[in-house]
PDB file of C-alpha atoms in Angstrom:
ATOM      1  CA  UNK A   1     -48.628 -80.506  36.556  1.00  0.00           C
ATOM      2  CA  UNK A   2     -45.399 -79.892  34.599  1.00  0.00           C
ATOM      3  CA  UNK A   3     -43.281 -76.923  33.888  1.00  0.00           C
ATOM      4  CA  UNK A   4     -42.836 -76.633  30.164  1.00  0.00           C
ATOM      5  CA  UNK A   5     -40.346 -74.220  28.625  1.00  0.00           C
ATOM      6  CA  UNK A   6     -40.953 -72.369  25.524  1.00  0.00           C
ATOM      7  CA  UNK A   7     -38.001 -71.037  23.527  1.00  0.00           C
ATOM      8  CA  UNK A   8     -36.664 -70.481  20.092  1.00  0.00           C
ATOM      9  CA  UNK A   9     -34.906 -67.760  18.200  1.00  0.00           C
ATOM     10  CA  UNK A  10     -35.699 -64.005  18.190  1.00  0.00           C
ATOM     11  CA  UNK A  11     -38.903 -63.374  16.073  1.00  0.00           C
ATOM     12  CA  UNK A  12     -39.612 -67.057  15.412  1.00  0.00           C
ATOM     13  CA  UNK A  13     -43.138 -66.830  16.921  1.00  0.00           C
ATOM     14  CA  UNK A  14     -42.813 -67.782  20.625  1.00  0.00           C
ATOM     15  CA  UNK A  15     -45.306 -65.304  21.786  1.00  0.00           C
ATOM     16  CA  UNK A  16     -47.888 -66.239  19.120  1.00  0.00           C
ATOM     17  CA  UNK A  17     -47.414 -69.903  20.101  1.00  0.00           C
ATOM     18  CA  UNK A  18     -48.080 -69.011  23.705  1.00  0.00           C
ATOM     19  CA  UNK A  19     -51.210 -67.102  22.628  1.00  0.00           C
ATOM     20  CA  UNK A  20     -52.418 -70.248  21.015  1.00  0.00           C
ATOM     21  CA  UNK A  21     -51.814 -72.248  24.104  1.00  0.00           C
ATOM     22  CA  UNK A  22     -53.727 -69.745  26.141  1.00  0.00           C
ATOM     23  CA  UNK A  23     -56.823 -70.313  23.970  1.00  0.00           C
ATOM     24  CA  UNK A  24     -56.443 -74.059  24.154  1.00  0.00           C
ATOM     25  CA  UNK A  25     -55.615 -74.274  27.898  1.00  0.00           C
ATOM     26  CA  UNK A  26     -57.352 -71.252  29.484  1.00  0.00           C
ATOM     27  CA  UNK A  27     -56.607 -72.396  32.942  1.00  0.00           C
ATOM     28  CA  UNK A  28     -52.757 -72.586  32.380  1.00  0.00           C
ATOM     29  CA  UNK A  29     -50.307 -70.241  33.916  1.00  0.00           C
ATOM     30  CA  UNK A  30     -47.646 -68.469  31.897  1.00  0.00           C
ATOM     31  CA  UNK A  31     -44.373 -66.731  32.829  1.00  0.00           C
ATOM     32  CA  UNK A  32     -42.923 -64.186  30.280  1.00  0.00           C
ATOM     33  CA  UNK A  33     -39.217 -63.570  30.668  1.00  0.00           C
ATOM     34  CA  UNK A  34     -39.340 -60.498  28.450  1.00  0.00           C
ATOM     35  CA  UNK A  35     -41.996 -58.851  30.542  1.00  0.00           C
ATOM     36  CA  UNK A  36     -40.127 -59.801  33.726  1.00  0.00           C
ATOM     37  CA  UNK A  37     -36.973 -58.130  32.319  1.00  0.00           C
ATOM     38  CA  UNK A  38     -39.035 -55.053  31.432  1.00  0.00           C
ATOM     39  CA  UNK A  39     -40.310 -54.863  34.916  1.00  0.00           C
ATOM     40  CA  UNK A  40     -36.974 -55.471  36.513  1.00  0.00           C
ATOM     41  CA  UNK A  41     -35.257 -52.497  34.969  1.00  0.00           C
ATOM     42  CA  UNK A  42     -37.668 -50.267  36.838  1.00  0.00           C
ATOM     43  CA  UNK A  43     -36.272 -51.410  40.203  1.00  0.00           C
ATOM     44  CA  UNK A  44     -33.776 -48.997  41.791  1.00  0.00           C
ATOM     45  CA  UNK A  45     -31.116 -51.623  42.624  1.00  0.00           C
ATOM     46  CA  UNK A  46     -31.231 -52.847  38.939  1.00  0.00           C
ATOM     47  CA  UNK A  47     -31.055 -49.419  37.628  1.00  0.00           C
ATOM     48  CA  UNK A  48     -27.982 -48.657  39.584  1.00  0.00           C
ATOM     49  CA  UNK A  49     -26.246 -51.941  38.310  1.00  0.00           C
ATOM     50  CA  UNK A  50     -27.165 -50.781  34.877  1.00  0.00           C
ATOM     51  CA  UNK A  51     -25.684 -47.346  35.323  1.00  0.00           C
ATOM     52  CA  UNK A  52     -22.602 -48.836  36.845  1.00  0.00           C
ATOM     53  CA  UNK A  53     -22.031 -50.990  33.904  1.00  0.00           C
ATOM     54  CA  UNK A  54     -23.359 -48.885  30.929  1.00  0.00           C
ATOM     55  CA  UNK A  55     -23.407 -45.246  32.463  1.00  0.00           C
ATOM     56  CA  UNK A  56     -26.489 -43.144  32.876  1.00  0.00           C
ATOM     57  CA  UNK A  57     -26.436 -42.452  29.032  1.00  0.00           C
ATOM     58  CA  UNK A  58     -28.907 -45.375  28.615  1.00  0.00           C
ATOM     59  CA  UNK A  59     -31.504 -43.695  30.636  1.00  0.00           C
ATOM     60  CA  UNK A  60     -33.532 -40.556  29.679  1.00  0.00           C
ATOM     61  CA  UNK A  61     -33.706 -37.527  31.918  1.00  0.00           C
ATOM     62  CA  UNK A  62     -36.985 -38.823  33.194  1.00  0.00           C
ATOM     63  CA  UNK A  63     -35.249 -42.025  34.336  1.00  0.00           C
ATOM     64  CA  UNK A  64     -36.791 -44.257  31.688  1.00  0.00           C
ATOM     65  CA  UNK A  65     -34.540 -46.842  30.067  1.00  0.00           C
ATOM     66  CA  UNK A  66     -33.609 -46.138  26.471  1.00  0.00           C
ATOM     67  CA  UNK A  67     -34.010 -49.709  25.128  1.00  0.00           C
ATOM     68  CA  UNK A  68     -32.702 -48.872  21.639  1.00  0.00           C
ATOM     69  CA  UNK A  69     -29.498 -47.407  23.073  1.00  0.00           C
ATOM     70  CA  UNK A  70     -29.070 -50.365  25.328  1.00  0.00           C
ATOM     71  CA  UNK A  71     -29.837 -52.858  22.504  1.00  0.00           C
ATOM     72  CA  UNK A  72     -27.333 -51.105  20.206  1.00  0.00           C
ATOM     73  CA  UNK A  73     -24.537 -51.547  22.754  1.00  0.00           C
ATOM     74  CA  UNK A  74     -25.149 -55.233  23.704  1.00  0.00           C
ATOM     75  CA  UNK A  75     -25.523 -56.461  20.178  1.00  0.00           C
ATOM     76  CA  UNK A  76     -22.206 -54.943  19.135  1.00  0.00           C
ATOM     77  CA  UNK A  77     -20.294 -55.995  22.336  1.00  0.00           C
ATOM     78  CA  UNK A  78     -20.397 -59.551  23.514  1.00  0.00           C
ATOM     79  CA  UNK A  79     -18.818 -58.609  26.929  1.00  0.00           C
ATOM     80  CA  UNK A  80     -21.514 -55.972  27.447  1.00  0.00           C
ATOM     81  CA  UNK A  81     -24.225 -58.385  26.456  1.00  0.00           C
ATOM     82  CA  UNK A  82     -22.913 -60.832  28.972  1.00  0.00           C
ATOM     83  CA  UNK A  83     -22.828 -58.113  31.593  1.00  0.00           C
ATOM     84  CA  UNK A  84     -26.481 -57.230  31.009  1.00  0.00           C
ATOM     85  CA  UNK A  85     -27.409 -61.030  31.221  1.00  0.00           C
ATOM     86  CA  UNK A  86     -25.597 -61.263  34.512  1.00  0.00           C
ATOM     87  CA  UNK A  87     -27.610 -58.477  35.853  1.00  0.00           C
ATOM     88  CA  UNK A  88     -31.083 -59.701  34.687  1.00  0.00           C
ATOM     89  CA  UNK A  89     -30.895 -63.416  34.146  1.00  0.00           C
ATOM     90  CA  UNK A  90     -30.395 -64.583  37.855  1.00  0.00           C
ATOM     91  CA  UNK A  91     -33.219 -62.467  38.936  1.00  0.00           C
ATOM     92  CA  UNK A  92     -35.512 -63.820  36.090  1.00  0.00           C
ATOM     93  CA  UNK A  93     -34.465 -67.379  36.794  1.00  0.00           C
ATOM     94  CA  UNK A  94     -35.337 -67.087  40.511  1.00  0.00           C
ATOM     95  CA  UNK A  95     -38.827 -65.669  39.579  1.00  0.00           C
ATOM     96  CA  UNK A  96     -39.789 -68.312  37.161  1.00  0.00           C
ATOM     97  CA  UNK A  97     -38.347 -71.204  39.090  1.00  0.00           C
ATOM     98  CA  UNK A  98     -40.448 -70.123  42.025  1.00  0.00           C
ATOM     99  CA  UNK A  99     -43.522 -69.890  39.995  1.00  0.00           C
ATOM    100  CA  UNK A 100     -42.775 -73.255  38.398  1.00  0.00           C
ATOM    101  CA  UNK A 101     -42.440 -74.945  41.931  1.00  0.00           C
ATOM    102  CA  UNK A 102     -45.558 -73.287  43.089  1.00  0.00           C
ATOM    103  CA  UNK A 103     -47.650 -74.697  40.252  1.00  0.00           C
ATOM    104  CA  UNK A 104     -46.306 -78.192  40.336  1.00  0.00           C
ATOM    105  CA  UNK A 105     -49.055 -79.159  42.639  1.00  0.00           C
ATOM    106  CA  UNK A 106     -51.702 -77.405  40.504  1.00  0.00           C
ATOM    107  CA  UNK A 107     -54.002 -79.274  38.110  1.00  0.00           C
ATOM    108  CA  UNK A 108     -53.052 -76.611  35.463  1.00  0.00           C
ATOM    109  CA  UNK A 109     -50.037 -76.503  33.117  1.00  0.00           C
ATOM    110  CA  UNK A 110     -47.303 -73.955  33.711  1.00  0.00           C
ATOM    111  CA  UNK A 111     -45.428 -72.509  30.653  1.00  0.00           C
ATOM    112  CA  UNK A 112     -42.344 -70.427  30.736  1.00  0.00           C
ATOM    113  CA  UNK A 113     -41.608 -68.196  27.734  1.00  0.00           C
ATOM    114  CA  UNK A 114     -37.824 -67.947  28.074  1.00  0.00           C
ATOM    115  CA  UNK A 115     -35.976 -66.691  24.858  1.00  0.00           C
ATOM    116  CA  UNK A 116     -32.555 -67.567  26.255  1.00  0.00           C
ATOM    117  CA  UNK A 117     -33.568 -70.771  27.993  1.00  0.00           C
ATOM    118  CA  UNK A 118     -30.719 -72.906  26.827  1.00  0.00           C
ATOM    119  CA  UNK A 119     -28.159 -70.134  27.018  1.00  0.00           C
ATOM    120  CA  UNK A 120     -28.984 -69.941  30.729  1.00  0.00           C
ATOM    121  CA  UNK A 121     -29.356 -73.660  31.408  1.00  0.00           C
ATOM    122  CA  UNK A 122     -32.961 -73.122  32.219  1.00  0.00           C
ATOM    123  CA  UNK A 123     -33.930 -76.367  30.586  1.00  0.00           C
ATOM    124  CA  UNK A 124     -32.785 -78.101  33.834  1.00  0.00           C
ATOM    125  CA  UNK A 125     -35.896 -76.560  35.501  1.00  0.00           C
ATOM    126  CA  UNK A 126     -38.323 -77.735  32.872  1.00  0.00           C
ATOM    127  CA  UNK A 127     -40.211 -81.128  32.425  1.00  0.00           C
ATOM    128  CA  UNK A 128     -40.327 -80.481  28.650  1.00  0.00           C
ATOM    129  CA  UNK A 129     -38.964 -77.750  26.264  1.00  0.00           C
ATOM    130  CA  UNK A 130     -40.609 -76.678  23.069  1.00  0.00           C
ATOM    131  CA  UNK A 131     -38.605 -74.832  20.477  1.00  0.00           C
ATOM    132  CA  UNK A 132     -40.562 -72.590  18.115  1.00  0.00           C
ATOM    133  CA  UNK A 133     -38.679 -72.419  14.835  1.00  0.00           C
ATOM    134  CA  UNK A 134     -39.055 -70.968  11.348  1.00  0.00           C
ATOM    135  CA  UNK A 135     -36.861 -70.682   8.224  1.00  0.00           C
ATOM    136  CA  UNK A 136     -33.956 -68.194   8.353  1.00  0.00           C
ATOM    137  CA  UNK A 137     -35.504 -66.071   5.730  1.00  0.00           C
ATOM    138  CA  UNK A 138     -38.816 -65.729   7.668  1.00  0.00           C
ATOM    139  CA  UNK A 139     -37.103 -65.192  10.922  1.00  0.00           C
ATOM    140  CA  UNK A 140     -34.946 -62.246   9.309  1.00  0.00           C
ATOM    141  CA  UNK A 141     -38.039 -60.675   7.712  1.00  0.00           C
ATOM    142  CA  UNK A 142     -40.139 -60.976  10.891  1.00  0.00           C
ATOM    143  CA  UNK A 143     -37.277 -59.290  12.977  1.00  0.00           C
ATOM    144  CA  UNK A 144     -36.785 -56.511  10.447  1.00  0.00           C
ATOM    145  CA  UNK A 145     -40.473 -55.742  10.318  1.00  0.00           C
ATOM    146  CA  UNK A 146     -40.978 -56.025  14.092  1.00  0.00           C
ATOM    147  CA  UNK A 147     -37.945 -53.773  15.093  1.00  0.00           C
ATOM    148  CA  UNK A 148     -37.966 -51.542  12.149  1.00  0.00           C
ATOM    149  CA  UNK A 149     -34.274 -52.277  11.519  1.00  0.00           C
ATOM    150  CA  UNK A 150     -32.082 -52.939   8.439  1.00  0.00           C
ATOM    151  CA  UNK A 151     -31.117 -56.433   7.254  1.00  0.00           C
ATOM    152  CA  UNK A 152     -27.509 -56.275   8.625  1.00  0.00           C
ATOM    153  CA  UNK A 153     -28.706 -55.200  12.050  1.00  0.00           C
ATOM    154  CA  UNK A 154     -31.284 -57.952  12.299  1.00  0.00           C
ATOM    155  CA  UNK A 155     -28.746 -60.456  10.962  1.00  0.00           C
ATOM    156  CA  UNK A 156     -26.304 -59.451  13.783  1.00  0.00           C
ATOM    157  CA  UNK A 157     -29.068 -59.887  16.425  1.00  0.00           C
ATOM    158  CA  UNK A 158     -29.894 -63.370  15.225  1.00  0.00           C
ATOM    159  CA  UNK A 159     -26.185 -64.382  15.017  1.00  0.00           C
ATOM    160  CA  UNK A 160     -25.625 -63.100  18.591  1.00  0.00           C
ATOM    161  CA  UNK A 161     -27.845 -65.947  19.973  1.00  0.00           C
ATOM    162  CA  UNK A 162     -27.306 -69.684  20.085  1.00  0.00           C
ATOM    163  CA  UNK A 163     -28.169 -71.112  16.712  1.00  0.00           C
ATOM    164  CA  UNK A 164     -31.740 -72.229  16.068  1.00  0.00           C
ATOM    165  CA  UNK A 165     -30.334 -75.533  14.748  1.00  0.00           C
ATOM    166  CA  UNK A 166     -28.697 -76.287  18.132  1.00  0.00           C
ATOM    167  CA  UNK A 167     -31.861 -75.394  19.969  1.00  0.00           C
ATOM    168  CA  UNK A 168     -33.813 -77.756  17.753  1.00  0.00           C
ATOM    169  CA  UNK A 169     -31.341 -80.546  18.498  1.00  0.00           C
ATOM    170  CA  UNK A 170     -31.870 -80.132  22.227  1.00  0.00           C
ATOM    171  CA  UNK A 171     -35.765 -79.734  22.130  1.00  0.00           C
ATOM    172  CA  UNK A 172     -38.239 -82.214  23.262  1.00  0.00           C
ATOM    173  CA  UNK A 173     -40.710 -80.769  20.808  1.00  0.00           C
ATOM    174  CA  UNK A 174     -40.299 -78.609  17.767  1.00  0.00           C
ATOM    175  CA  UNK A 175     -43.107 -76.559  16.316  1.00  0.00           C
ATOM    176  CA  UNK A 176     -42.772 -74.810  12.871  1.00  0.00           C
ATOM    177  CA  UNK A 177     -43.976 -71.301  12.242  1.00  0.00           C
ATOM    178  CA  UNK A 178     -43.537 -71.018   8.416  1.00  0.00           C
ATOM    179  CA  UNK A 179     -47.175 -70.840   7.788  1.00  0.00           C
ATOM    180  CA  UNK A 180     -50.037 -68.756   9.032  1.00  0.00           C
ATOM    181  CA  UNK A 181     -51.364 -68.692  12.641  1.00  0.00           C
ATOM    182  CA  UNK A 182     -53.739 -71.632  12.101  1.00  0.00           C
ATOM    183  CA  UNK A 183     -50.782 -73.957  11.380  1.00  0.00           C
ATOM    184  CA  UNK A 184     -49.175 -73.010  14.610  1.00  0.00           C
ATOM    185  CA  UNK A 185     -52.526 -73.324  16.502  1.00  0.00           C
ATOM    186  CA  UNK A 186     -52.932 -76.921  15.185  1.00  0.00           C
ATOM    187  CA  UNK A 187     -49.510 -77.801  16.357  1.00  0.00           C
ATOM    188  CA  UNK A 188     -50.339 -76.261  19.882  1.00  0.00           C
ATOM    189  CA  UNK A 189     -53.586 -78.305  19.894  1.00  0.00           C
ATOM    190  CA  UNK A 190     -51.698 -81.532  19.211  1.00  0.00           C
ATOM    191  CA  UNK A 191     -49.180 -80.951  21.889  1.00  0.00           C
ATOM    192  CA  UNK A 192     -51.731 -80.004  24.419  1.00  0.00           C
ATOM    193  CA  UNK A 193     -53.543 -83.319  23.702  1.00  0.00           C
ATOM    194  CA  UNK A 194     -50.251 -85.276  24.014  1.00  0.00           C
ATOM    195  CA  UNK A 195     -49.376 -83.649  27.317  1.00  0.00           C
ATOM    196  CA  UNK A 196     -52.868 -84.298  28.523  1.00  0.00           C
ATOM    197  CA  UNK A 197     -52.506 -88.015  28.090  1.00  0.00           C
ATOM    198  CA  UNK A 198     -49.191 -88.210  29.969  1.00  0.00           C
ATOM    199  CA  UNK A 199     -48.893 -89.071  33.743  1.00  0.00           C
ATOM    200  CA  UNK A 200     -46.706 -86.274  35.140  1.00  0.00           C
ATOM    201  CA  UNK A 201     -44.548 -87.152  38.039  1.00  0.00           C
ATOM    202  CA  UNK A 202     -41.467 -85.471  39.375  1.00  0.00           C
TER     203      UNK A 202
END
């Protein structure tokens, strides 16, 4: 079965869309790039690379990563953001490409939730790409509420990513998350039915 990439902008509803797919396709396998990144920073070799690049100021005395401090650095400095991506993204890419290959002979779908899919050329590893999109106003409000940050900070985070319009242009499928969860679930159901009718070959 295919490897399908799920991407979009920050706070456009990718995780919610994946939850809908999990309910519709309970046997499907999922890879979560954000969770992979969370796990990676606990590895000693990754910690050392982060310290080398950002100093140990981004870690607490107990050795835990201060994500807010790191986020403040990388969203204000494009070079630092690139450095962080160079530490994490090759490792994440290896993980999910291995998982995708492993499940190509499975009768179940494989979904990879990769926020920076296009930025890292991850679409080359996918049979299809779904972009989860919403209006700029909703995206901004979602991010401010989720992160507990002010409008300017949220706008800067959104601006640091590839534009949602560009991702939409590249997508095989676009789902819109301007309504409530049931609207997103209906779109997930329609896509699952469409994919179920296709004859997948590689």
